[in-house]
Amino acid sequence: INLKESKMETQVLVDKEKAIRQERNQISLSRKRTAGYGRELVEATESVMRQKMETDRIETDLRQKETELHCLKKLLQGKEEHNQTLKALIECKEREIKELQEKR
């Protein structure tokens, strides 16, 4: 489970890097396309694209945090199951000791 989830986390980071590169390329292309339309249009376009990049980054971070939370919950569940197994083993040994003491 951990390996699979680690791969998912790695993929999220790779996708995030790709998205950032694409947004930067789009800003660069936008500057070239809008060069003749005036500085205000360029600035407005860049502002919108920066806001979109920030929103995308936040959404990517949110997905990553949700994945991390899911991993932690699975880990906790595994630990709880392990603790229950240990408790059952302890109870079994205590019964065995009690039985042997009674036979003594």
mmCIF file with all atom_site columns, C-alpha atoms in Angstrom:
data_model
loop_
_atom_site.group_PDB
_atom_site.id
_atom_site.type_symbol
_atom_site.label_atom_id
_atom_site.label_alt_id
_atom_site.label_comp_id
_atom_site.label_asym_id
_atom_site.label_entity_id
_atom_site.label_seq_id
_atom_site.pdbx_PDB_ins_code
_atom_site.Cartn_x
_atom_site.Cartn_y
_atom_site.Cartn_z
_atom_site.occupancy
_atom_site.B_iso_or_equiv
_atom_site.pdbx_formal_charge
_atom_site.auth_seq_id
_atom_site.auth_comp_id
_atom_site.auth_asym_id
_atom_site.auth_atom_id
_atom_site.pdbx_PDB_model_num
ATOM 1   C CA . ILE A 1 1   ? 0.000  0.000   0.000   1.00 0.00 ? 1   ILE A CA 1
ATOM 2   C CA . ASN A 1 2   ? 2.767  2.449   0.954   1.00 0.00 ? 2   ASN A CA 1
ATOM 3   C CA . LEU A 1 3   ? 4.665  1.882   -2.309  1.00 0.00 ? 3   LEU A CA 1
ATOM 4   C CA . LYS A 1 4   ? 1.526  2.431   -4.366  1.00 0.00 ? 4   LYS A CA 1
ATOM 5   C CA . GLU A 1 5   ? 0.632  5.568   -2.423  1.00 0.00 ? 5   GLU A CA 1
ATOM 6   C CA . SER A 1 6   ? 4.213  6.844   -2.685  1.00 0.00 ? 6   SER A CA 1
ATOM 7   C CA . LYS A 1 7   ? 4.006  6.398   -6.447  1.00 0.00 ? 7   LYS A CA 1
ATOM 8   C CA . MET A 1 8   ? 0.727  8.364   -6.421  1.00 0.00 ? 8   MET A CA 1
ATOM 9   C CA . GLU A 1 9   ? 2.373  11.153  -4.408  1.00 0.00 ? 9   GLU A CA 1
ATOM 10  C CA . THR A 1 10  ? 5.346  11.191  -6.786  1.00 0.00 ? 10  THR A CA 1
ATOM 11  C CA . GLN A 1 11  ? 2.976  11.387  -9.751  1.00 0.00 ? 11  GLN A CA 1
ATOM 12  C CA . VAL A 1 12  ? 1.166  14.325  -8.128  1.00 0.00 ? 12  VAL A CA 1
ATOM 13  C CA . LEU A 1 13  ? 4.485  16.156  -7.793  1.00 0.00 ? 13  LEU A CA 1
ATOM 14  C CA . VAL A 1 14  ? 5.449  15.354  -11.397 1.00 0.00 ? 14  VAL A CA 1
ATOM 15  C CA . ASP A 1 15  ? 2.055  16.592  -12.597 1.00 0.00 ? 15  ASP A CA 1
ATOM 16  C CA . LYS A 1 16  ? 2.483  19.749  -10.522 1.00 0.00 ? 16  LYS A CA 1
ATOM 17  C CA . GLU A 1 17  ? 5.869  20.447  -12.133 1.00 0.00 ? 17  GLU A CA 1
ATOM 18  C CA . LYS A 1 18  ? 4.419  19.882  -15.609 1.00 0.00 ? 18  LYS A CA 1
ATOM 19  C CA . ALA A 1 19  ? 1.523  22.228  -14.870 1.00 0.00 ? 19  ALA A CA 1
ATOM 20  C CA . ILE A 1 20  ? 3.879  24.949  -13.671 1.00 0.00 ? 20  ILE A CA 1
ATOM 21  C CA . ARG A 1 21  ? 6.045  24.620  -16.800 1.00 0.00 ? 21  ARG A CA 1
ATOM 22  C CA . GLN A 1 22  ? 2.960  24.740  -19.032 1.00 0.00 ? 22  GLN A CA 1
ATOM 23  C CA . GLU A 1 23  ? 1.655  27.847  -17.269 1.00 0.00 ? 23  GLU A CA 1
ATOM 24  C CA . ARG A 1 24  ? 5.025  29.571  -17.642 1.00 0.00 ? 24  ARG A CA 1
ATOM 25  C CA . ASN A 1 25  ? 5.072  28.707  -21.342 1.00 0.00 ? 25  ASN A CA 1
ATOM 26  C CA . GLN A 1 26  ? 1.534  30.056  -21.688 1.00 0.00 ? 26  GLN A CA 1
ATOM 27  C CA . ILE A 1 27  ? 2.550  33.329  -20.014 1.00 0.00 ? 27  ILE A CA 1
ATOM 28  C CA . SER A 1 28  ? 5.508  33.614  -22.366 1.00 0.00 ? 28  SER A CA 1
ATOM 29  C CA . LEU A 1 29  ? 3.317  32.938  -25.403 1.00 0.00 ? 29  LEU A CA 1
ATOM 30  C CA . SER A 1 30  ? 0.721  35.353  -24.086 1.00 0.00 ? 30  SER A CA 1
ATOM 31  C CA . ARG A 1 31  ? 3.337  38.104  -23.849 1.00 0.00 ? 31  ARG A CA 1
ATOM 32  C CA . LYS A 1 32  ? 4.382  37.505  -27.438 1.00 0.00 ? 32  LYS A CA 1
ATOM 33  C CA . ARG A 1 33  ? 0.806  37.414  -28.748 1.00 0.00 ? 33  ARG A CA 1
ATOM 34  C CA . THR A 1 34  ? -0.335 40.495  -26.901 1.00 0.00 ? 34  THR A CA 1
ATOM 35  C CA . ALA A 1 35  ? 2.736  42.648  -27.518 1.00 0.00 ? 35  ALA A CA 1
ATOM 36  C CA . GLY A 1 36  ? 0.807  44.880  -29.925 1.00 0.00 ? 36  GLY A CA 1
ATOM 37  C CA . TYR A 1 37  ? -2.303 45.273  -27.762 1.00 0.00 ? 37  TYR A CA 1
ATOM 38  C CA . GLY A 1 38  ? -0.856 47.477  -25.098 1.00 0.00 ? 38  GLY A CA 1
ATOM 39  C CA . ARG A 1 39  ? 0.724  47.049  -21.709 1.00 0.00 ? 39  ARG A CA 1
ATOM 40  C CA . GLU A 1 40  ? -2.578 47.068  -19.786 1.00 0.00 ? 40  GLU A CA 1
ATOM 41  C CA . LEU A 1 41  ? -3.855 44.040  -21.649 1.00 0.00 ? 41  LEU A CA 1
ATOM 42  C CA . VAL A 1 42  ? -0.572 42.225  -21.090 1.00 0.00 ? 42  VAL A CA 1
ATOM 43  C CA . GLU A 1 43  ? -0.645 43.012  -17.363 1.00 0.00 ? 43  GLU A CA 1
ATOM 44  C CA . ALA A 1 44  ? -4.281 41.950  -17.036 1.00 0.00 ? 44  ALA A CA 1
ATOM 45  C CA . THR A 1 45  ? -3.593 38.700  -18.878 1.00 0.00 ? 45  THR A CA 1
ATOM 46  C CA . GLU A 1 46  ? -0.545 37.998  -16.735 1.00 0.00 ? 46  GLU A CA 1
ATOM 47  C CA . SER A 1 47  ? -2.526 38.715  -13.574 1.00 0.00 ? 47  SER A CA 1
ATOM 48  C CA . VAL A 1 48  ? -5.271 36.299  -14.574 1.00 0.00 ? 48  VAL A CA 1
ATOM 49  C CA . MET A 1 49  ? -2.735 33.636  -15.509 1.00 0.00 ? 49  MET A CA 1
ATOM 50  C CA . ARG A 1 50  ? -0.866 34.107  -12.206 1.00 0.00 ? 50  ARG A CA 1
ATOM 51  C CA . GLN A 1 51  ? -4.158 33.718  -10.336 1.00 0.00 ? 51  GLN A CA 1
ATOM 52  C CA . LYS A 1 52  ? -4.917 30.577  -12.317 1.00 0.00 ? 52  LYS A CA 1
ATOM 53  C CA . MET A 1 53  ? -1.443 29.198  -11.581 1.00 0.00 ? 53  MET A CA 1
ATOM 54  C CA . GLU A 1 54  ? -1.920 29.915  -7.873  1.00 0.00 ? 54  GLU A CA 1
ATOM 55  C CA . THR A 1 55  ? -5.333 28.250  -7.901  1.00 0.00 ? 55  THR A CA 1
ATOM 56  C CA . ASP A 1 56  ? -3.887 25.224  -9.697  1.00 0.00 ? 56  ASP A CA 1
ATOM 57  C CA . ARG A 1 57  ? -1.031 25.072  -7.197  1.00 0.00 ? 57  ARG A CA 1
ATOM 58  C CA . ILE A 1 58  ? -3.463 25.230  -4.275  1.00 0.00 ? 58  ILE A CA 1
ATOM 59  C CA . GLU A 1 59  ? -5.608 22.476  -5.786  1.00 0.00 ? 59  GLU A CA 1
ATOM 60  C CA . THR A 1 60  ? -2.512 20.326  -6.375  1.00 0.00 ? 60  THR A CA 1
ATOM 61  C CA . ASP A 1 61  ? -1.353 20.923  -2.799  1.00 0.00 ? 61  ASP A CA 1
ATOM 62  C CA . LEU A 1 62  ? -4.828 20.063  -1.542  1.00 0.00 ? 62  LEU A CA 1
ATOM 63  C CA . ARG A 1 63  ? -4.853 16.779  -3.489  1.00 0.00 ? 63  ARG A CA 1
ATOM 64  C CA . GLN A 1 64  ? -1.394 15.959  -2.148  1.00 0.00 ? 64  GLN A CA 1
ATOM 65  C CA . LYS A 1 65  ? -2.465 16.695  1.438   1.00 0.00 ? 65  LYS A CA 1
ATOM 66  C CA . GLU A 1 66  ? -5.586 14.571  0.971   1.00 0.00 ? 66  GLU A CA 1
ATOM 67  C CA . THR A 1 67  ? -3.390 11.718  -0.287  1.00 0.00 ? 67  THR A CA 1
ATOM 68  C CA . GLU A 1 68  ? -1.073 12.133  2.701   1.00 0.00 ? 68  GLU A CA 1
ATOM 69  C CA . LEU A 1 69  ? -4.063 12.111  5.062   1.00 0.00 ? 69  LEU A CA 1
ATOM 70  C CA . HIS A 1 70  ? -5.375 8.938   3.434   1.00 0.00 ? 70  HIS A CA 1
ATOM 71  C CA . CYS A 1 71  ? -1.938 7.297   3.857   1.00 0.00 ? 71  CYS A CA 1
ATOM 72  C CA . LEU A 1 72  ? -1.799 8.283   7.515   1.00 0.00 ? 72  LEU A CA 1
ATOM 73  C CA . LYS A 1 73  ? -5.290 6.939   8.147   1.00 0.00 ? 73  LYS A CA 1
ATOM 74  C CA . LYS A 1 74  ? -4.336 3.630   6.502   1.00 0.00 ? 74  LYS A CA 1
ATOM 75  C CA . LEU A 1 75  ? -1.173 3.504   8.604   1.00 0.00 ? 75  LEU A CA 1
ATOM 76  C CA . LEU A 1 76  ? -3.177 4.195   11.760  1.00 0.00 ? 76  LEU A CA 1
ATOM 77  C CA . GLN A 1 77  ? -5.677 1.503   10.822  1.00 0.00 ? 77  GLN A CA 1
ATOM 78  C CA . GLY A 1 78  ? -2.823 -0.968  10.372  1.00 0.00 ? 78  GLY A CA 1
ATOM 79  C CA . LYS A 1 79  ? -1.358 0.012   13.739  1.00 0.00 ? 79  LYS A CA 1
ATOM 80  C CA . GLU A 1 80  ? -4.742 -0.393  15.431  1.00 0.00 ? 80  GLU A CA 1
ATOM 81  C CA . GLU A 1 81  ? -5.176 -3.840  13.890  1.00 0.00 ? 81  GLU A CA 1
ATOM 82  C CA . HIS A 1 82  ? -1.665 -4.745  15.046  1.00 0.00 ? 82  HIS A CA 1
ATOM 83  C CA . ASN A 1 83  ? -2.476 -3.521  18.569  1.00 0.00 ? 83  ASN A CA 1
ATOM 84  C CA . GLN A 1 84  ? -5.665 -5.622  18.630  1.00 0.00 ? 84  GLN A CA 1
ATOM 85  C CA . THR A 1 85  ? -3.650 -8.675  17.599  1.00 0.00 ? 85  THR A CA 1
ATOM 86  C CA . LEU A 1 86  ? -1.126 -8.011  20.346  1.00 0.00 ? 86  LEU A CA 1
ATOM 87  C CA . LYS A 1 87  ? -3.910 -7.575  22.921  1.00 0.00 ? 87  LYS A CA 1
ATOM 88  C CA . ALA A 1 88  ? -5.413 -10.897 21.860  1.00 0.00 ? 88  ALA A CA 1
ATOM 89  C CA . LEU A 1 89  ? -2.021 -12.596 22.174  1.00 0.00 ? 89  LEU A CA 1
ATOM 90  C CA . ILE A 1 90  ? -1.519 -11.083 25.639  1.00 0.00 ? 90  ILE A CA 1
ATOM 91  C CA . GLU A 1 91  ? -4.950 -12.279 26.753  1.00 0.00 ? 91  GLU A CA 1
ATOM 92  C CA . CYS A 1 92  ? -4.193 -15.762 25.427  1.00 0.00 ? 92  CYS A CA 1
ATOM 93  C CA . LYS A 1 93  ? -0.869 -15.916 27.307  1.00 0.00 ? 93  LYS A CA 1
ATOM 94  C CA . GLU A 1 94  ? -2.528 -14.646 30.475  1.00 0.00 ? 94  GLU A CA 1
ATOM 95  C CA . ARG A 1 95  ? -5.148 -17.431 30.210  1.00 0.00 ? 95  ARG A CA 1
ATOM 96  C CA . GLU A 1 96  ? -2.431 -20.023 29.634  1.00 0.00 ? 96  GLU A CA 1
ATOM 97  C CA . ILE A 1 97  ? -0.512 -18.778 32.687  1.00 0.00 ? 97  ILE A CA 1
ATOM 98  C CA . LYS A 1 98  ? -3.668 -18.795 34.805  1.00 0.00 ? 98  LYS A CA 1
ATOM 99  C CA . GLU A 1 99  ? -4.506 -22.341 33.696  1.00 0.00 ? 99  GLU A CA 1
ATOM 100 C CA . LEU A 1 100 ? -0.997 -23.538 34.504  1.00 0.00 ? 100 LEU A CA 1
ATOM 101 C CA . GLN A 1 101 ? -1.104 -21.834 37.898  1.00 0.00 ? 101 GLN A CA 1
ATOM 102 C CA . GLU A 1 102 ? -4.398 -23.519 38.679  1.00 0.00 ? 102 GLU A CA 1
ATOM 103 C CA . LYS A 1 103 ? -2.973 -26.928 37.720  1.00 0.00 ? 103 LYS A CA 1
ATOM 104 C CA . ARG A 1 104 ? 0.025  -26.352 39.965  1.00 0.00 ? 104 ARG A CA 1
#
